[in-house]
Amino acid sequence: MAALTIATGTGNWFSALALGVTLLKCLLIPTYHSTDFEVHRNWLAITHSLPISQWYYEATSEWTLDYPPFFAWFEYILSHVAKYFDQEMLNVHNLNYSSSRTLLFQRFSVIFMDVLFVYAVHECCKCIDGKKVGKELTEKPKFILSVLLLWNFGLLIVDHIHFQYNGFLFGLMLLSIARLFQKRHMEGAFLFAVLLHFKHIYLYVAPAYGVYLLRSYCFTANKPDGSIRWKSFSFVRVISLGLVVFVVSALSLGPFLALNQLPQVFSRLFPFKRGLCHAYWAPNFWALYNALDKVLSVIGLKLKFLDPNNIPKASMTSGLVQQFQHTVLPSVTPLATLICTLIAILLTATSASWVQAILLPQPPEYLGIQPSIFCLWLKPQGPRGFLRCLTLCALSSFMFGWHVHEKAILLAILPMSLLSVGKAGDASIFLILTTTGHYSLFPLLFTTPELPIKILLMLLFTIYSVSSLKTLFRKEKPLFNWMETFYLLGLGPLEVCCEFVFPFTSWKVKYPFIPLLLTSVYCAVGITYAWFKLYVSILIDPPIGKTKKQ
C-alpha cells in the first residue's frame, strides 16, 4: 500500500500494481509445481537437442510436444538461455529432472514473459470509457480493471504455482483486442494470427475475430440504420487480411510442410483419442451430463433395472477417468461435442429474433438485433460488441468442447474483466463467472502447503472484485439477487466439506473422487448460469443509439 500511495502522487499507480504482483510471483517460486513443469522442461530439451524434423516425433517422455510451431520456437529460444543455468535440463533422457537452477530458470522465465501481459493490460486500460470516474483513484474504472487483470487469481495460481505460460499468451490476446478498440485492425489481426500459432486453444474465439474483421473492416460503411452497405466492400482490405494470415501461417507451418510433416503436427495438436473429459471434470455441461449418468446408474442398480455385470468398470470405480463410458445416457463422441459447440456459438444466434419477438416485444428496428456471431454481422455494435461475442464464444466452447481442461475458463474470465467495468449487468455476470470459475481451479493445487495460499489469495481477489464493482455501480441496482448470493456463499461450506471434513470420513478410501465430483458439479451450475445470463443479456441489451436517455 505504501508503494501505491507513492505511485498515486507521481501518477505511476499502474507501475506500482505491476511491481507489486511481480514481487508476489517471486514469493511463489518455492511452491508446488505440477507435471506441466516437466512438460515444458522436456520441450526445452527436445527443441534444443534435436533437429526440427524430430520435434513432433520425439516420444521418449509421455509429455510429447503438442503445441503449435511458434511455441516450439519459443521453447527453442528459451533453451539457449537455459543452458547457462543448467545444461542437464536440456537432456531429453533426463526425465523428471528438477534441479534448483532449473526451477529458478523456469519460474523466472514465466515471470519475465509476463512483461507482455502487463503492457497489454496497460493498452486495454486506455480503451476503457471514463464516464464513471470517481473522485478517488481506487474508484476509477481503469484502476479497477488493472487490478482485476494484473492480480487475477486464476492466472496467478495456474502460471506461478501450477506452472504454465498463459500470461504472455493472454497478453497477445488482450493486446489484439486493444488494437481493435483503437481501430488498428491490421495489427489486431496480425497479433491474433500469431497467437493461434502459439496455442491453438484460441481457435475457440476465432469466429468472433473473423466475422468482426470482415464486417467492420472489410466493409467500410453502413446504412443509416446500421445495416450493411454492400457496395462498401473493400477487396484491398480483405486481401490484406488474407496476406497477414497467410504469411504468419507460412512462417509457422512452412518448415513442416517442406518436411511433409503437417499430418504429424496436426495429430499432436488435436489428439481426439483422449476422453470426453479431463481427469478432473471441467465444470461445464459435460460434468452435469456425467453426474446425471452416474445418478441414473445408481438408481438403476438400486431398482434392479441395470445388470451390474454390464456396467463399464471405469464408471463404477473412480468416476473420474479420461475414458469415461456412460452407463445410461448415450456416450458422447468428438463430433457430437463439435456440433454442440457450433450450435452454441452460431446456430442459436439465428433464433434470437424469434426469442425477442416472443419474450421481449420491441419496436421492429430493435428486433433486427441478433446476439453473438449473427449480431456482429447484421448490426455490429463496435469493439464492445465484438468483445461480448468473443467472451460468449470462449464460454460456449468451454461449456461443450471435447476434453476441456478446467484452466480454459480463464479464456472467458479475462476478456469478461474488460466488460465488467462498463455495465452493471456485465459486472454481475463477471463476478458469478470469476468466483465460480476460480474456485473450480482449487483441485489443481492439492498439496497441504498451498491450501492456505489458494484460500487467502482467492478471498482477497474475490472481496476486492465484489467491493470495487459494487462501489463503481453503487447508483444502480444490486449486482446480485438473493439466489445468486446464496449460491456464491455456498462455496464456503463446499470448501470446508471437501478440505476439512471429507478427509476424516470413511468415504475417503472407498470414494476418493467425491470432493472433485462435488466441486465440478457445483461449479458447473454457476458457470452454466453465467453463460445463460450472458446470452440473455445480449438478447435484451438495446443497440447503440437505442439506449434510453437518463
JSON list of C-alpha atoms in Angstrom, two decimals, residues 88-233:
[
{"chain": "A", "resi": 88, "resn": "GLU", "atom": "CA", "xyz": [21.38, -31.11, -17.73]},
{"chain": "A", "resi": 89, "resn": "MET", "atom": "CA", "xyz": [17.81, -29.87, -18.03]},
{"chain": "A", "resi": 90, "resn": "LEU", "atom": "CA", "xyz": [18.29, -29.94, -21.82]},
{"chain": "A", "resi": 91, "resn": "ASN", "atom": "CA", "xyz": [18.95, -33.68, -21.95]},
{"chain": "A", "resi": 92, "resn": "VAL", "atom": "CA", "xyz": [15.94, -35.45, -23.48]},
{"chain": "A", "resi": 93, "resn": "HIS", "atom": "CA", "xyz": [16.63, -38.57, -21.40]},
{"chain": "A", "resi": 94, "resn": "ASN", "atom": "CA", "xyz": [16.74, -36.72, -18.06]},
{"chain": "A", "resi": 95, "resn": "LEU", "atom": "CA", "xyz": [13.07, -37.36, -17.33]},
{"chain": "A", "resi": 96, "resn": "ASN", "atom": "CA", "xyz": [11.57, -35.55, -14.32]},
{"chain": "A", "resi": 97, "resn": "TYR", "atom": "CA", "xyz": [14.76, -33.55, -13.88]},
{"chain": "A", "resi": 98, "resn": "SER", "atom": "CA", "xyz": [14.23, -30.68, -11.45]},
{"chain": "A", "resi": 99, "resn": "SER", "atom": "CA", "xyz": [17.38, -29.12, -10.02]},
{"chain": "A", "resi": 100, "resn": "SER", "atom": "CA", "xyz": [17.22, -25.87, -8.06]},
{"chain": "A", "resi": 101, "resn": "ARG", "atom": "CA", "xyz": [18.70, -23.96, -11.01]},
{"chain": "A", "resi": 102, "resn": "THR", "atom": "CA", "xyz": [16.16, -25.50, -13.37]},
{"chain": "A", "resi": 103, "resn": "LEU", "atom": "CA", "xyz": [13.38, -24.47, -11.01]},
{"chain": "A", "resi": 104, "resn": "LEU", "atom": "CA", "xyz": [14.63, -20.90, -10.80]},
{"chain": "A", "resi": 105, "resn": "PHE", "atom": "CA", "xyz": [15.08, -20.62, -14.55]},
{"chain": "A", "resi": 106, "resn": "GLN", "atom": "CA", "xyz": [11.62, -21.93, -15.40]},
{"chain": "A", "resi": 107, "resn": "ARG", "atom": "CA", "xyz": [9.88, -19.84, -12.74]},
{"chain": "A", "resi": 108, "resn": "PHE", "atom": "CA", "xyz": [11.68, -16.63, -13.72]},
{"chain": "A", "resi": 109, "resn": "SER", "atom": "CA", "xyz": [11.05, -17.29, -17.41]},
{"chain": "A", "resi": 110, "resn": "VAL", "atom": "CA", "xyz": [7.30, -17.19, -16.74]},
{"chain": "A", "resi": 111, "resn": "ILE", "atom": "CA", "xyz": [7.64, -14.01, -14.67]},
{"chain": "A", "resi": 112, "resn": "PHE", "atom": "CA", "xyz": [9.79, -12.34, -17.33]},
{"chain": "A", "resi": 113, "resn": "MET", "atom": "CA", "xyz": [7.40, -13.20, -20.15]},
{"chain": "A", "resi": 114, "resn": "ASP", "atom": "CA", "xyz": [4.56, -11.57, -18.18]},
{"chain": "A", "resi": 115, "resn": "VAL", "atom": "CA", "xyz": [6.01, -8.22, -19.26]},
{"chain": "A", "resi": 116, "resn": "LEU", "atom": "CA", "xyz": [3.93, -8.61, -22.42]},
{"chain": "A", "resi": 117, "resn": "PHE", "atom": "CA", "xyz": [0.80, -9.21, -20.34]},
{"chain": "A", "resi": 118, "resn": "VAL", "atom": "CA", "xyz": [1.48, -6.09, -18.27]},
{"chain": "A", "resi": 119, "resn": "TYR", "atom": "CA", "xyz": [1.89, -4.00, -21.41]},
{"chain": "A", "resi": 120, "resn": "ALA", "atom": "CA", "xyz": [-1.31, -5.44, -22.89]},
{"chain": "A", "resi": 121, "resn": "VAL", "atom": "CA", "xyz": [-3.27, -4.58, -19.73]},
{"chain": "A", "resi": 122, "resn": "HIS", "atom": "CA", "xyz": [-1.92, -1.04, -19.90]},
{"chain": "A", "resi": 123, "resn": "GLU", "atom": "CA", "xyz": [-3.12, -0.75, -23.50]},
{"chain": "A", "resi": 124, "resn": "CYS", "atom": "CA", "xyz": [-6.54, -2.18, -22.62]},
{"chain": "A", "resi": 125, "resn": "CYS", "atom": "CA", "xyz": [-6.95, 0.40, -19.86]},
{"chain": "A", "resi": 126, "resn": "LYS", "atom": "CA", "xyz": [-6.59, 3.14, -22.47]},
{"chain": "A", "resi": 127, "resn": "CYS", "atom": "CA", "xyz": [-9.70, 1.77, -24.19]},
{"chain": "A", "resi": 128, "resn": "ILE", "atom": "CA", "xyz": [-11.95, 1.99, -21.13]},
{"chain": "A", "resi": 129, "resn": "ASP", "atom": "CA", "xyz": [-14.75, 4.53, -21.15]},
{"chain": "A", "resi": 130, "resn": "GLY", "atom": "CA", "xyz": [-14.05, 7.08, -18.43]},
{"chain": "A", "resi": 131, "resn": "LYS", "atom": "CA", "xyz": [-17.64, 8.24, -17.85]},
{"chain": "A", "resi": 132, "resn": "LYS", "atom": "CA", "xyz": [-17.85, 6.61, -14.42]},
{"chain": "A", "resi": 133, "resn": "VAL", "atom": "CA", "xyz": [-14.83, 8.37, -12.90]},
{"chain": "A", "resi": 134, "resn": "GLY", "atom": "CA", "xyz": [-14.85, 8.54, -9.13]},
{"chain": "A", "resi": 135, "resn": "LYS", "atom": "CA", "xyz": [-13.04, 11.12, -7.06]},
{"chain": "A", "resi": 136, "resn": "GLU", "atom": "CA", "xyz": [-10.73, 8.52, -5.54]},
{"chain": "A", "resi": 137, "resn": "LEU", "atom": "CA", "xyz": [-8.14, 6.67, -7.59]},
{"chain": "A", "resi": 138, "resn": "THR", "atom": "CA", "xyz": [-9.41, 3.29, -6.37]},
{"chain": "A", "resi": 139, "resn": "GLU", "atom": "CA", "xyz": [-12.88, 4.07, -7.74]},
{"chain": "A", "resi": 140, "resn": "LYS", "atom": "CA", "xyz": [-11.73, 4.72, -11.29]},
{"chain": "A", "resi": 141, "resn": "PRO", "atom": "CA", "xyz": [-12.64, 2.02, -13.87]},
{"chain": "A", "resi": 142, "resn": "LYS", "atom": "CA", "xyz": [-9.06, 1.92, -15.20]},
{"chain": "A", "resi": 143, "resn": "PHE", "atom": "CA", "xyz": [-7.66, 1.24, -11.76]},
{"chain": "A", "resi": 144, "resn": "ILE", "atom": "CA", "xyz": [-10.23, -1.47, -11.03]},
{"chain": "A", "resi": 145, "resn": "LEU", "atom": "CA", "xyz": [-9.62, -3.14, -14.40]},
{"chain": "A", "resi": 146, "resn": "SER", "atom": "CA", "xyz": [-5.86, -3.07, -13.83]},
{"chain": "A", "resi": 147, "resn": "VAL", "atom": "CA", "xyz": [-6.26, -4.92, -10.55]},
{"chain": "A", "resi": 148, "resn": "LEU", "atom": "CA", "xyz": [-8.75, -7.42, -11.98]},
{"chain": "A", "resi": 149, "resn": "LEU", "atom": "CA", "xyz": [-6.32, -8.33, -14.75]},
{"chain": "A", "resi": 150, "resn": "LEU", "atom": "CA", "xyz": [-2.85, -7.93, -13.21]},
{"chain": "A", "resi": 151, "resn": "TRP", "atom": "CA", "xyz": [-3.85, -9.60, -9.94]},
{"chain": "A", "resi": 152, "resn": "ASN", "atom": "CA", "xyz": [-6.17, -12.19, -11.47]},
{"chain": "A", "resi": 153, "resn": "PHE", "atom": "CA", "xyz": [-6.26, -15.09, -9.03]},
{"chain": "A", "resi": 154, "resn": "GLY", "atom": "CA", "xyz": [-6.67, -17.80, -11.65]},
{"chain": "A", "resi": 155, "resn": "LEU", "atom": "CA", "xyz": [-3.75, -16.63, -13.74]},
{"chain": "A", "resi": 156, "resn": "LEU", "atom": "CA", "xyz": [-1.55, -16.36, -10.66]},
{"chain": "A", "resi": 157, "resn": "ILE", "atom": "CA", "xyz": [-2.07, -19.92, -9.47]},
{"chain": "A", "resi": 158, "resn": "VAL", "atom": "CA", "xyz": [-2.13, -21.53, -12.93]},
{"chain": "A", "resi": 159, "resn": "ASP", "atom": "CA", "xyz": [1.10, -19.88, -14.12]},
{"chain": "A", "resi": 160, "resn": "HIS", "atom": "CA", "xyz": [3.10, -19.22, -10.98]},
{"chain": "A", "resi": 161, "resn": "ILE", "atom": "CA", "xyz": [2.19, -22.21, -8.81]},
{"chain": "A", "resi": 162, "resn": "HIS", "atom": "CA", "xyz": [0.78, -24.94, -11.05]},
{"chain": "A", "resi": 163, "resn": "PHE", "atom": "CA", "xyz": [3.15, -23.73, -13.82]},
{"chain": "A", "resi": 164, "resn": "GLN", "atom": "CA", "xyz": [2.30, -22.69, -17.37]},
{"chain": "A", "resi": 165, "resn": "TYR", "atom": "CA", "xyz": [2.99, -19.79, -19.75]},
{"chain": "A", "resi": 166, "resn": "ASN", "atom": "CA", "xyz": [-0.54, -18.41, -20.10]},
{"chain": "A", "resi": 167, "resn": "GLY", "atom": "CA", "xyz": [0.43, -14.86, -19.11]},
{"chain": "A", "resi": 168, "resn": "PHE", "atom": "CA", "xyz": [2.19, -13.80, -22.28]},
{"chain": "A", "resi": 169, "resn": "LEU", "atom": "CA", "xyz": [-0.35, -15.70, -24.42]},
{"chain": "A", "resi": 170, "resn": "PHE", "atom": "CA", "xyz": [-3.22, -13.80, -22.84]},
{"chain": "A", "resi": 171, "resn": "GLY", "atom": "CA", "xyz": [-1.07, -10.72, -23.28]},
{"chain": "A", "resi": 172, "resn": "LEU", "atom": "CA", "xyz": [-1.13, -11.30, -27.04]},
{"chain": "A", "resi": 173, "resn": "MET", "atom": "CA", "xyz": [-4.91, -11.73, -26.95]},
{"chain": "A", "resi": 174, "resn": "LEU", "atom": "CA", "xyz": [-5.56, -8.63, -24.84]},
{"chain": "A", "resi": 175, "resn": "LEU", "atom": "CA", "xyz": [-3.16, -6.58, -26.97]},
{"chain": "A", "resi": 176, "resn": "SER", "atom": "CA", "xyz": [-5.00, -7.77, -30.06]},
{"chain": "A", "resi": 177, "resn": "ILE", "atom": "CA", "xyz": [-8.32, -6.72, -28.51]},
{"chain": "A", "resi": 178, "resn": "ALA", "atom": "CA", "xyz": [-6.87, -3.33, -27.58]},
{"chain": "A", "resi": 179, "resn": "ARG", "atom": "CA", "xyz": [-5.71, -2.75, -31.14]},
{"chain": "A", "resi": 180, "resn": "LEU", "atom": "CA", "xyz": [-9.21, -3.47, -32.45]},
{"chain": "A", "resi": 181, "resn": "PHE", "atom": "CA", "xyz": [-10.62, -0.97, -29.95]},
{"chain": "A", "resi": 182, "resn": "GLN", "atom": "CA", "xyz": [-8.06, 1.54, -31.26]},
{"chain": "A", "resi": 183, "resn": "LYS", "atom": "CA", "xyz": [-9.17, 0.77, -34.86]},
{"chain": "A", "resi": 184, "resn": "ARG", "atom": "CA", "xyz": [-5.74, -0.64, -35.68]},
{"chain": "A", "resi": 185, "resn": "HIS", "atom": "CA", "xyz": [-7.36, -3.64, -37.31]},
{"chain": "A", "resi": 186, "resn": "MET", "atom": "CA", "xyz": [-4.36, -5.00, -39.19]},
{"chain": "A", "resi": 187, "resn": "GLU", "atom": "CA", "xyz": [-2.26, -5.06, -36.04]},
{"chain": "A", "resi": 188, "resn": "GLY", "atom": "CA", "xyz": [-5.07, -6.79, -34.16]},
{"chain": "A", "resi": 189, "resn": "ALA", "atom": "CA", "xyz": [-5.43, -9.41, -36.89]},
{"chain": "A", "resi": 190, "resn": "PHE", "atom": "CA", "xyz": [-1.68, -9.99, -37.01]},
{"chain": "A", "resi": 191, "resn": "LEU", "atom": "CA", "xyz": [-1.41, -10.45, -33.23]},
{"chain": "A", "resi": 192, "resn": "PHE", "atom": "CA", "xyz": [-4.28, -12.90, -33.18]},
{"chain": "A", "resi": 193, "resn": "ALA", "atom": "CA", "xyz": [-2.84, -14.89, -36.08]},
{"chain": "A", "resi": 194, "resn": "VAL", "atom": "CA", "xyz": [0.46, -15.11, -34.19]},
{"chain": "A", "resi": 195, "resn": "LEU", "atom": "CA", "xyz": [-1.41, -16.17, -31.05]},
{"chain": "A", "resi": 196, "resn": "LEU", "atom": "CA", "xyz": [-3.13, -19.05, -32.87]},
{"chain": "A", "resi": 197, "resn": "HIS", "atom": "CA", "xyz": [0.26, -20.42, -33.84]},
{"chain": "A", "resi": 198, "resn": "PHE", "atom": "CA", "xyz": [1.45, -20.24, -30.24]},
{"chain": "A", "resi": 199, "resn": "LYS", "atom": "CA", "xyz": [-1.54, -22.09, -28.74]},
{"chain": "A", "resi": 200, "resn": "HIS", "atom": "CA", "xyz": [-4.40, -23.48, -30.77]},
{"chain": "A", "resi": 201, "resn": "ILE", "atom": "CA", "xyz": [-6.96, -23.30, -27.95]},
{"chain": "A", "resi": 202, "resn": "TYR", "atom": "CA", "xyz": [-7.59, -19.74, -29.12]},
{"chain": "A", "resi": 203, "resn": "LEU", "atom": "CA", "xyz": [-9.33, -21.19, -32.16]},
{"chain": "A", "resi": 204, "resn": "TYR", "atom": "CA", "xyz": [-12.37, -21.10, -29.88]},
{"chain": "A", "resi": 205, "resn": "VAL", "atom": "CA", "xyz": [-12.65, -17.34, -30.31]},
{"chain": "A", "resi": 206, "resn": "ALA", "atom": "CA", "xyz": [-11.54, -17.19, -33.96]},
{"chain": "A", "resi": 207, "resn": "PRO", "atom": "CA", "xyz": [-15.17, -16.89, -35.24]},
{"chain": "A", "resi": 208, "resn": "ALA", "atom": "CA", "xyz": [-15.57, -13.60, -33.38]},
{"chain": "A", "resi": 209, "resn": "TYR", "atom": "CA", "xyz": [-12.39, -12.21, -34.94]},
{"chain": "A", "resi": 210, "resn": "GLY", "atom": "CA", "xyz": [-13.23, -13.43, -38.43]},
{"chain": "A", "resi": 211, "resn": "VAL", "atom": "CA", "xyz": [-16.76, -12.05, -38.56]},
{"chain": "A", "resi": 212, "resn": "TYR", "atom": "CA", "xyz": [-15.90, -8.76, -36.85]},
{"chain": "A", "resi": 213, "resn": "LEU", "atom": "CA", "xyz": [-12.96, -8.00, -39.12]},
{"chain": "A", "resi": 214, "resn": "LEU", "atom": "CA", "xyz": [-14.91, -8.93, -42.23]},
{"chain": "A", "resi": 215, "resn": "ARG", "atom": "CA", "xyz": [-17.94, -6.88, -41.25]},
{"chain": "A", "resi": 216, "resn": "SER", "atom": "CA", "xyz": [-16.34, -3.85, -39.60]},
{"chain": "A", "resi": 217, "resn": "TYR", "atom": "CA", "xyz": [-13.08, -3.57, -41.52]},
{"chain": "A", "resi": 218, "resn": "CYS", "atom": "CA", "xyz": [-13.62, -5.06, -44.97]},
{"chain": "A", "resi": 219, "resn": "PHE", "atom": "CA", "xyz": [-16.97, -3.26, -45.29]},
{"chain": "A", "resi": 220, "resn": "THR", "atom": "CA", "xyz": [-16.13, 0.40, -44.88]},
{"chain": "A", "resi": 221, "resn": "ALA", "atom": "CA", "xyz": [-19.62, 1.91, -44.46]},
{"chain": "A", "resi": 222, "resn": "ASN", "atom": "CA", "xyz": [-23.08, 1.16, -43.06]},
{"chain": "A", "resi": 223, "resn": "LYS", "atom": "CA", "xyz": [-26.55, 2.36, -43.92]},
{"chain": "A", "resi": 224, "resn": "PRO", "atom": "CA", "xyz": [-28.19, 4.91, -41.59]},
{"chain": "A", "resi": 225, "resn": "ASP", "atom": "CA", "xyz": [-30.00, 2.10, -39.73]},
{"chain": "A", "resi": 226, "resn": "GLY", "atom": "CA", "xyz": [-26.69, 0.31, -39.11]},
{"chain": "A", "resi": 227, "resn": "SER", "atom": "CA", "xyz": [-27.22, -2.48, -41.64]},
{"chain": "A", "resi": 228, "resn": "ILE", "atom": "CA", "xyz": [-24.59, -3.46, -44.17]},
{"chain": "A", "resi": 229, "resn": "ARG", "atom": "CA", "xyz": [-23.82, -1.34, -47.24]},
{"chain": "A", "resi": 230, "resn": "TRP", "atom": "CA", "xyz": [-22.74, -3.99, -49.72]},
{"chain": "A", "resi": 231, "resn": "LYS", "atom": "CA", "xyz": [-21.13, -1.57, -52.15]},
{"chain": "A", "resi": 232, "resn": "SER", "atom": "CA", "xyz": [-18.62, -0.53, -49.49]},
{"chain": "A", "resi": 233, "resn": "PHE", "atom": "CA", "xyz": [-16.82, -3.88, -49.61]}
]
